[in-house]
Coordinates of C-alpha atoms and ligand atoms in Angstrom, one line a residue:
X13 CA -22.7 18.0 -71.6
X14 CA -21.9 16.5 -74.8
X15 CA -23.5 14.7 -77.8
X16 CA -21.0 12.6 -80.3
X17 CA -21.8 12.1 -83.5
X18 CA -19.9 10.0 -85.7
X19 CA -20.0 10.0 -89.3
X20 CA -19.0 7.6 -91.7
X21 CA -15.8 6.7 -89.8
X22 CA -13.0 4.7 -91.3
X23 CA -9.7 3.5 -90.0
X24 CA -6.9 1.2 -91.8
X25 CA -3.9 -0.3 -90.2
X26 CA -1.8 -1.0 -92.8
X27 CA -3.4 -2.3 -96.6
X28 CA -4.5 -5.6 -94.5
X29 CA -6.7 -4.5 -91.9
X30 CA -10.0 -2.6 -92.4
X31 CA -10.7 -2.1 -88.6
X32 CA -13.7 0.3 -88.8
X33 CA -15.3 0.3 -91.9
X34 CA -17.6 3.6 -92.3
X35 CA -19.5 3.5 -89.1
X36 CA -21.6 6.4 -87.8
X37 CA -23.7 6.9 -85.1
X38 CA -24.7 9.4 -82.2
X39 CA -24.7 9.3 -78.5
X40 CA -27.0 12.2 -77.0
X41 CA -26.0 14.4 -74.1
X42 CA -26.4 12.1 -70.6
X43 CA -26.7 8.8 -72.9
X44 CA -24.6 5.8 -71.8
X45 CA -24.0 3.9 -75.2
X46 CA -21.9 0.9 -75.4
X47 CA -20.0 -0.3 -78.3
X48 CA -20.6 -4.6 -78.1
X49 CA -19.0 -6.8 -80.6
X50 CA -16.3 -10.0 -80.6
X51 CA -12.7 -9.5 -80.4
X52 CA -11.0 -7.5 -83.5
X53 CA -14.5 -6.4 -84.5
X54 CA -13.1 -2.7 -84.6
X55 CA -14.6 -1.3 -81.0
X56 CA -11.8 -0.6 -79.5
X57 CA -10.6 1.4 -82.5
X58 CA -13.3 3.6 -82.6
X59 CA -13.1 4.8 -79.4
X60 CA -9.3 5.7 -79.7
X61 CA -10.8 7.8 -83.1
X62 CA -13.0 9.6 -80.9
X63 CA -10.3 9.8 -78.0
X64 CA -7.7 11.3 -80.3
X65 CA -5.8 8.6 -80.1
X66 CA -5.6 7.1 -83.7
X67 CA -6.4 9.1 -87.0
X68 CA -9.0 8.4 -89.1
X69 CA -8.5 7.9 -92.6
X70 CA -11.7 9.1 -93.3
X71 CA -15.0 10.8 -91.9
X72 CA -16.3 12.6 -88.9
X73 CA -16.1 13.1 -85.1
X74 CA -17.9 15.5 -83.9
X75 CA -18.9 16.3 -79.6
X76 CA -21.1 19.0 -78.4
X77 CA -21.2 20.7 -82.1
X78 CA -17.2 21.1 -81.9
X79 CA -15.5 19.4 -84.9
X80 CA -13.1 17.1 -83.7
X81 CA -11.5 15.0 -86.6
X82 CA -12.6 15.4 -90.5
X83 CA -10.9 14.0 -92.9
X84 CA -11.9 16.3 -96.1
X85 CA -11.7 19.2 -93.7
X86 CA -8.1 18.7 -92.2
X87 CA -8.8 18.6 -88.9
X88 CA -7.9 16.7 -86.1
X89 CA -7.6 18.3 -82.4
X90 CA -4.7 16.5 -80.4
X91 CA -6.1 14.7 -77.3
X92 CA -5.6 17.1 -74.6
X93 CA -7.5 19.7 -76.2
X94 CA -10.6 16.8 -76.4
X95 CA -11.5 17.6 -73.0
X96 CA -12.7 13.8 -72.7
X97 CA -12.3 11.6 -69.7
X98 CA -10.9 7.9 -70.8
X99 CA -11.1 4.4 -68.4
X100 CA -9.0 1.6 -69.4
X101 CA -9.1 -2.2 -68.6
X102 CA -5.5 -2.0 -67.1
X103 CA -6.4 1.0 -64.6
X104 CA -3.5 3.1 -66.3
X105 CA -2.2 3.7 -62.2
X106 CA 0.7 5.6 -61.9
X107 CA 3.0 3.3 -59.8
X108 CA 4.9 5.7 -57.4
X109 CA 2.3 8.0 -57.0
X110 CA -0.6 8.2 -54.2
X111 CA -3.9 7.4 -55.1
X112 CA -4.4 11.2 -54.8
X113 CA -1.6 12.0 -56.8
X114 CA -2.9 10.0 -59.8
X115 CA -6.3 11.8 -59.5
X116 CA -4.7 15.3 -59.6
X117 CA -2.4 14.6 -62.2
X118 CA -4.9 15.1 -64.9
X119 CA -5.9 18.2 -63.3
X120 CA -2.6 20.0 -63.2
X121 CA -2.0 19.1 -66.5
X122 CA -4.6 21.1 -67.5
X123 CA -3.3 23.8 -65.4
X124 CA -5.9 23.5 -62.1
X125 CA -3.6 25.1 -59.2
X126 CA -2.9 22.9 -55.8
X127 CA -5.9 24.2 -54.2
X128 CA -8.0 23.7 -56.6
X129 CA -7.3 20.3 -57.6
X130 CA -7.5 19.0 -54.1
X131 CA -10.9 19.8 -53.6
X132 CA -11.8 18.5 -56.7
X133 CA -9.6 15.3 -55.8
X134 CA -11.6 15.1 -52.7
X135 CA -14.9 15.4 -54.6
X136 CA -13.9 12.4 -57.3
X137 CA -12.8 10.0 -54.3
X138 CA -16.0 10.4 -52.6
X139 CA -18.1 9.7 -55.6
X140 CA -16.3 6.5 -56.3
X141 CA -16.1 5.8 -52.7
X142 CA -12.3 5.9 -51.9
X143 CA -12.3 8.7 -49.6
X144 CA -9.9 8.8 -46.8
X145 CA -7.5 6.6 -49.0
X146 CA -6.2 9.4 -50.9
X147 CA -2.7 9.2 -49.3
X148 CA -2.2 5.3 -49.9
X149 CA 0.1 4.3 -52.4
X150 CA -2.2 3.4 -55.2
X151 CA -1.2 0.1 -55.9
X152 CA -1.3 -1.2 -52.8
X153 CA -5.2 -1.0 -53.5
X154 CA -7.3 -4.1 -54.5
X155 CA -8.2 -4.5 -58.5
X156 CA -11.4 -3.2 -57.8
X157 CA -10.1 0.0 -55.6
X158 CA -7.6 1.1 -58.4
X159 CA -10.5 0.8 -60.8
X160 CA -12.3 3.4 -59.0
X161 CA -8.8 5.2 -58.8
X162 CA -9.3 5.1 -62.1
X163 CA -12.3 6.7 -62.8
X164 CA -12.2 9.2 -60.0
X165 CA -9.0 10.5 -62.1
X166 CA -11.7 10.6 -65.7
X167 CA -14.5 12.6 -63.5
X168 CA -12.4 14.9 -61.7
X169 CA -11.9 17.5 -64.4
X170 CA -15.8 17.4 -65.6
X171 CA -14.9 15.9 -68.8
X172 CA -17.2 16.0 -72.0
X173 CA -18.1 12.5 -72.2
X174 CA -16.6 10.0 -70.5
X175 CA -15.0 6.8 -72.6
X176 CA -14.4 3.6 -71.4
X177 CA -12.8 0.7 -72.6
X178 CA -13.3 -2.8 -70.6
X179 CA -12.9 -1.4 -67.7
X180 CA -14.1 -4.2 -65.7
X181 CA -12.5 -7.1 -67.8
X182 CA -9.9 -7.5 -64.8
X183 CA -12.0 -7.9 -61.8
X184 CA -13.5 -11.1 -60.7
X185 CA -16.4 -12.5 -61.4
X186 CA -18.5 -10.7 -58.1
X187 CA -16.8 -7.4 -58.4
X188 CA -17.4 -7.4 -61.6
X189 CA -21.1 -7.5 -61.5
X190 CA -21.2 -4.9 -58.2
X191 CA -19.1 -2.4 -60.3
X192 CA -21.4 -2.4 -63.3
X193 CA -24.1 -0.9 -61.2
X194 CA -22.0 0.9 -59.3
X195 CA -20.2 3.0 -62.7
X196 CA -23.4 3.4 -63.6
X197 CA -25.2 4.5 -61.4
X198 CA -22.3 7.2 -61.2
X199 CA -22.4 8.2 -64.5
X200 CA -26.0 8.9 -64.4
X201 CA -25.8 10.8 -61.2
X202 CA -22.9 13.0 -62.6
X203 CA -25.2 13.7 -65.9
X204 CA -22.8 12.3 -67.7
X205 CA -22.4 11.0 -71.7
X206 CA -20.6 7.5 -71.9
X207 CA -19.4 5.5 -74.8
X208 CA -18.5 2.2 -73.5
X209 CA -16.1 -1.0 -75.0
X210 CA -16.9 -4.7 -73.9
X211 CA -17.3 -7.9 -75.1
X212 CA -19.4 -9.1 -72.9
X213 CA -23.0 -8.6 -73.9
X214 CA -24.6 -9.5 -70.4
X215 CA -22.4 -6.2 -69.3
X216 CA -23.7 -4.4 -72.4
X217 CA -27.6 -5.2 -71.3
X218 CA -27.2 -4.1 -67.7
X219 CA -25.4 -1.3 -68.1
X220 CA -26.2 0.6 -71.4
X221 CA -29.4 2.9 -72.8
X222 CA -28.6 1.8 -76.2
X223 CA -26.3 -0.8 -77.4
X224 CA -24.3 -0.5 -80.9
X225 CA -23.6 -4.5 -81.9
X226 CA -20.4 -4.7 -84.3
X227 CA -18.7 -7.2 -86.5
X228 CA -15.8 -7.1 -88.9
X229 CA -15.5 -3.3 -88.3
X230 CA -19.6 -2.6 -89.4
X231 CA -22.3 -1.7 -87.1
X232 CA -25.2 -4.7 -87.2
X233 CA -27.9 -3.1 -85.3
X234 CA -28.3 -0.4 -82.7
X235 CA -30.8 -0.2 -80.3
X236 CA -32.2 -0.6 -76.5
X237 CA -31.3 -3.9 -74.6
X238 CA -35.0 -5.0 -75.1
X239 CA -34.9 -4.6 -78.5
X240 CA -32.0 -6.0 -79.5
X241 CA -32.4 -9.4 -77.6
X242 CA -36.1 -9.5 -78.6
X243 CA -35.4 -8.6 -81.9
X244 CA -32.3 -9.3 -83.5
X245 CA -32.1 -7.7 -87.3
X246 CA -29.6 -11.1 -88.3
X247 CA -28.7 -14.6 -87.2
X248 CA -25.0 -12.6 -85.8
X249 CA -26.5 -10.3 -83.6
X250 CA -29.5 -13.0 -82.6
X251 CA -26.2 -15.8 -81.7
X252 CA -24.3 -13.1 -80.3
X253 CA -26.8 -11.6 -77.7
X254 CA -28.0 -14.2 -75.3
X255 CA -28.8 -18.2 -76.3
X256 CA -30.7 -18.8 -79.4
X257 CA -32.2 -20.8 -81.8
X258 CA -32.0 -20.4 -85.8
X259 CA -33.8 -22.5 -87.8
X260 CA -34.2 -21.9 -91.6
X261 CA -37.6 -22.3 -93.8
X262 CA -39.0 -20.7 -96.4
X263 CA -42.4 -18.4 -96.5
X264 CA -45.5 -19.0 -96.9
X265 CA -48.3 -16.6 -96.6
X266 CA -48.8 -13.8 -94.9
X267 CA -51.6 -13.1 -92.2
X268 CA -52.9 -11.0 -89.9
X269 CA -50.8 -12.8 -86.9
X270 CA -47.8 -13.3 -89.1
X271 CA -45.8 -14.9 -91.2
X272 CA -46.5 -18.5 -91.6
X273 CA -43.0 -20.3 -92.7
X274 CA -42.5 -23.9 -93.9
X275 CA -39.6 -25.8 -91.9
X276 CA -38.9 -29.1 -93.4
X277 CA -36.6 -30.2 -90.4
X278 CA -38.7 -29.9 -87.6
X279 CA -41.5 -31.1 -90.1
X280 CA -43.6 -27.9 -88.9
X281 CA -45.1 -24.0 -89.9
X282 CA -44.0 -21.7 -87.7
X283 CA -46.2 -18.4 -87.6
X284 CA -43.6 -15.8 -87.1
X285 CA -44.7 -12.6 -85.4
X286 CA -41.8 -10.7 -85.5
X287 CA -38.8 -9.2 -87.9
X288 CA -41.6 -8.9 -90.7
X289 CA -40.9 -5.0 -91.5
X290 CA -39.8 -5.7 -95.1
X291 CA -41.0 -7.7 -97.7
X292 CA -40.6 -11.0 -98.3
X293 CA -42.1 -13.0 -100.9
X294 CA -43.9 -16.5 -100.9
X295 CA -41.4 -19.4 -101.1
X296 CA -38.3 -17.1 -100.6
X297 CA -35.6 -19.1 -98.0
X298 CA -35.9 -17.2 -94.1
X299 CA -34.0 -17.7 -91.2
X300 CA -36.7 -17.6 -87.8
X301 CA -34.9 -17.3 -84.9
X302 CA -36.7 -18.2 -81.0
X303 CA -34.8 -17.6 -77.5
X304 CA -35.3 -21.2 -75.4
X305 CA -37.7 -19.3 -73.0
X306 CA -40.2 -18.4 -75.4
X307 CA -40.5 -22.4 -76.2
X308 CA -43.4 -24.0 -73.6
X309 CA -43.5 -27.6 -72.8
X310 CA -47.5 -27.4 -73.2
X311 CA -49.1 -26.8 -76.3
X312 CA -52.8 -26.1 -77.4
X313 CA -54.5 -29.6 -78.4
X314 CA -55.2 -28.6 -81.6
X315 CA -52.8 -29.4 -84.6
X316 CA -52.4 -25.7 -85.5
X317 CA -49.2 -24.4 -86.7
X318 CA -45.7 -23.7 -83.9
X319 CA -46.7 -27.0 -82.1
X320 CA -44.0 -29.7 -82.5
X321 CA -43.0 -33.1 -81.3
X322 CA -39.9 -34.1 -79.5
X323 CA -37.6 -35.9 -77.2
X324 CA -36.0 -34.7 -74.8
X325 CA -31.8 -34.9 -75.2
X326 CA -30.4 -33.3 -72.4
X327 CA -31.6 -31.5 -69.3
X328 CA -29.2 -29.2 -66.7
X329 CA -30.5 -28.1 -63.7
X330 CA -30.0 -24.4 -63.6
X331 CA -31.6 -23.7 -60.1
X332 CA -34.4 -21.5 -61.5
X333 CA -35.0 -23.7 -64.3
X334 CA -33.6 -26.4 -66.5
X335 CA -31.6 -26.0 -69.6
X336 CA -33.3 -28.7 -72.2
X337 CA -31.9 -29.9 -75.6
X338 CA -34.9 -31.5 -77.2
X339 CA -34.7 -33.5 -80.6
X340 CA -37.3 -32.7 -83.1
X341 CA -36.4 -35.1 -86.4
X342 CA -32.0 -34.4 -86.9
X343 CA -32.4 -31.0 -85.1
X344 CA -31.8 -30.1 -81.7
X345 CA -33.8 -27.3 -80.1
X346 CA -32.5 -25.3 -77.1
X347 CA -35.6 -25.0 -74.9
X348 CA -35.5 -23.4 -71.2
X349 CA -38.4 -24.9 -68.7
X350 CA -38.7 -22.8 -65.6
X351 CA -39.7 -24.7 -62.1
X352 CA -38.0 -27.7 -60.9
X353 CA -40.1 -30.4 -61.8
X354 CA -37.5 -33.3 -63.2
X355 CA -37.1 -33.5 -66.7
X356 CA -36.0 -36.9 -67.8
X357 CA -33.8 -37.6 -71.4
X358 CA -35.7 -40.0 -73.0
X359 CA -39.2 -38.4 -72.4
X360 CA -41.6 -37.6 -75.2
X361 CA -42.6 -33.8 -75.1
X362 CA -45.0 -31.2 -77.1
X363 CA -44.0 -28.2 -77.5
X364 CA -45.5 -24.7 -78.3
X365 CA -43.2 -21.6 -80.2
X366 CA -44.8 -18.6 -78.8
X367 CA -45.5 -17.3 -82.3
X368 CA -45.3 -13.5 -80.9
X369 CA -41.7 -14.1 -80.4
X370 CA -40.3 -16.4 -83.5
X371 CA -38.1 -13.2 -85.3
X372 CA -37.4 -13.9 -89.0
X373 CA -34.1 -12.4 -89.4
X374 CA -32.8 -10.4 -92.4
X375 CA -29.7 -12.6 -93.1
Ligands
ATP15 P1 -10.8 -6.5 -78.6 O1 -12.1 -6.8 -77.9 O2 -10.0 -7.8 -78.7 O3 -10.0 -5.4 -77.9 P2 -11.7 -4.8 -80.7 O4 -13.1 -5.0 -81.1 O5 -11.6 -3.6 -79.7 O6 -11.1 -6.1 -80.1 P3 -9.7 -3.5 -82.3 O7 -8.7 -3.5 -81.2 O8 -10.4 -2.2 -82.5 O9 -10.9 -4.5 -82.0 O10 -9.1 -4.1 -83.6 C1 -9.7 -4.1 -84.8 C2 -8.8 -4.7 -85.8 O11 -7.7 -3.8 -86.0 C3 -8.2 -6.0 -85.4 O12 -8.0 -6.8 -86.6 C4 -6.8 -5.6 -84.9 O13 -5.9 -6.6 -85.0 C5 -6.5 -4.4 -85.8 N1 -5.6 -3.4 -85.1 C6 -5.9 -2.7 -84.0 N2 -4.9 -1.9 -83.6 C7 -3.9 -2.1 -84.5 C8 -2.6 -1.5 -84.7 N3 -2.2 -0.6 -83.9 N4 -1.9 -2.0 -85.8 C9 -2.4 -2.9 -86.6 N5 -3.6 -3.5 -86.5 C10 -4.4 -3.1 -85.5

């Protein structure tokens, strides 16, 4: 198995459109990385650079040691001699073929005789759970069933790594969440490396060892799903992943529990615990950033710093707990109280920032 390394990658379309904008990263041999950003953010792009499917204009792809694409070096091996195994969003079916058909045809392209490719055909539909449907026309299967068609066809030749590029984008909402586990849990029990597209960061955090968050072509942080929800580099990839609140302040000093920071508009300090790898000097302006959970509706009776008085705005029920805007001078805080006890609009609340988890952000 494979690792990818990608080195200062850059692609143009056109003089206009900077779609990856000297990028690198790695994925190691059995990682599943995926590649999370909004629409246009260049994700898409970079995958079809590593597939072989668009040309650089500049930098390095490299899998398993093998030079793929260089720019200053000339080279750039044609897809078919990638070895890589690619799911798209639209299945990609062949229409008048059989669902065993389309998983062979990948294999006798690469010159696997009959006999070979069946069993191998066999093997793939098992794995995604399609066997005995290998003589049904393929599209007379079920979005969900072609999908697996789909990547049946990328695991049956043993490919490198395995690329995929919203693969689940098309299946409802139920299926959707089944099949993240499911191709998962595939991948991992095949060994396999995958590099994976979405724009849908709940996918991203169920399904991925590492997550690579992009905007405007530019990696904005890398790292595990814990880390990057708990502890978002900037106020993009803090809004981006999960609900949040950013509220801007300005230092004060620095202590063993944290960073204390002024914040006018809420008429508070908040001690900030986290994000403080890099100075920052006293009075210079900081964005702190809390997630509504890590905001309690009980707080300490002393009149210490992250304590702060409100009203409550709005409150949803959510089932598990209730989704509160709360009104602390002209700001509103997003704050999410588990259990089912009512909370009324109108009601006067204290609340306490858990100053372990206040994150000031780098930009
Ligand atoms: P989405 O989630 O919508 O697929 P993405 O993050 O995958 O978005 P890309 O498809 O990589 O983004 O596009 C990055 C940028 O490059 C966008 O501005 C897009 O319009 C542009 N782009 C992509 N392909 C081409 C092309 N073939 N010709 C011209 N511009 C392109």
């Amino acid at each position: 198995m494979a690792e990818v390394v990608v080195t200062d990658l850059v692609k143009k379309f056109g003089t206009e459109t900077l779609a990856v904008d000297n990028i690198s990263f790695t994925v190691a041999e059995g990682e599943f990385v995926t590649l999370l950003g909004p629409s246009g953010c260049g994700k898409t792009t970079t995958l079809r650079c590593i597939a072989g499917l668009e040309i650089p204009d500049d930098g390095e792809i490299s899998i398993g040691g093998e030079l793929f694409t260089s720019g200053s070096k000339g080279v750039c091996l044609p897809p078919e001699k990638r070895h890589l195994g690619m799911v798209f969003q639209s299945y990609a079916i062949w229409p008048h073929m059989s669902v065993a058909e389309n998983v062979a045809y990948g294999l006798q392209a690469q010159g696997a005789s009959r006999n070979e490719a069946r069993g191998k055909v066999d093997k793939a539909l098992e794995l995604v759970g399609l066997s005995g449907l290998g003589g049904r026309n393929a599209t007379k299967l079920s979005g969900g069933q072609q999908q697996r068609v789909s990547l049946a066809r990328a695991v049956a030749y043993n490919p490198r790594v395995l690329l995929f590029d919203e693969p689940l984008s098309n299946l409802d909402a139920k299926l959707r969440e089944r099949m993240r586990l499911e191709l998962v849990n595939l991948v991992k029990e095949l060994k396999m490396t995958a590099l994976y597209v979405t724009h849908d960061q709940a996918e991203a955090m169920v399904m991925s060892d590492r997550i690579i968050i992009m905007k405007d072509g530019r990696i904005q942080q890398v790292g595990d799903p814990h880390s990057t929800y708990n502890e978002p580099t900037n106020s993009f990839v803090a809004d981006f992943i999960g609900v949040t609140n950013i509220i801007e302040g300005s230092a004060e000093e620095k202590n063993s529990g944290g960073l204390l920071v002024d914040v006018p508009k809420l008429s508070a300090k908040i001690l900030c615990g986290a994000g403080l790898d890099r100075e920052i000097g006293k009075g210079a302006k900081v964005l702190v950033t809390v997630r509504p959970e890590y905001i309690e509706l009980h707080a300490p009776d002393s009149d210490g710093a992250n304590r702060l008085e409100g009203v409550v705005d709005k409150a949803v029920y959510l089932g598990q707990s209730w989704d509160c805007l709360i009104r602390v001078g002209d700001t509103d805080l997003r704050v999410h109280v588990r259990g089912d006890e009512p909370i009324e609009p109108g009601k006067r609340v204290t609340m306490y920032i858990l100053p372990e988890r206040c994150v000031v952000l780098k930009d």
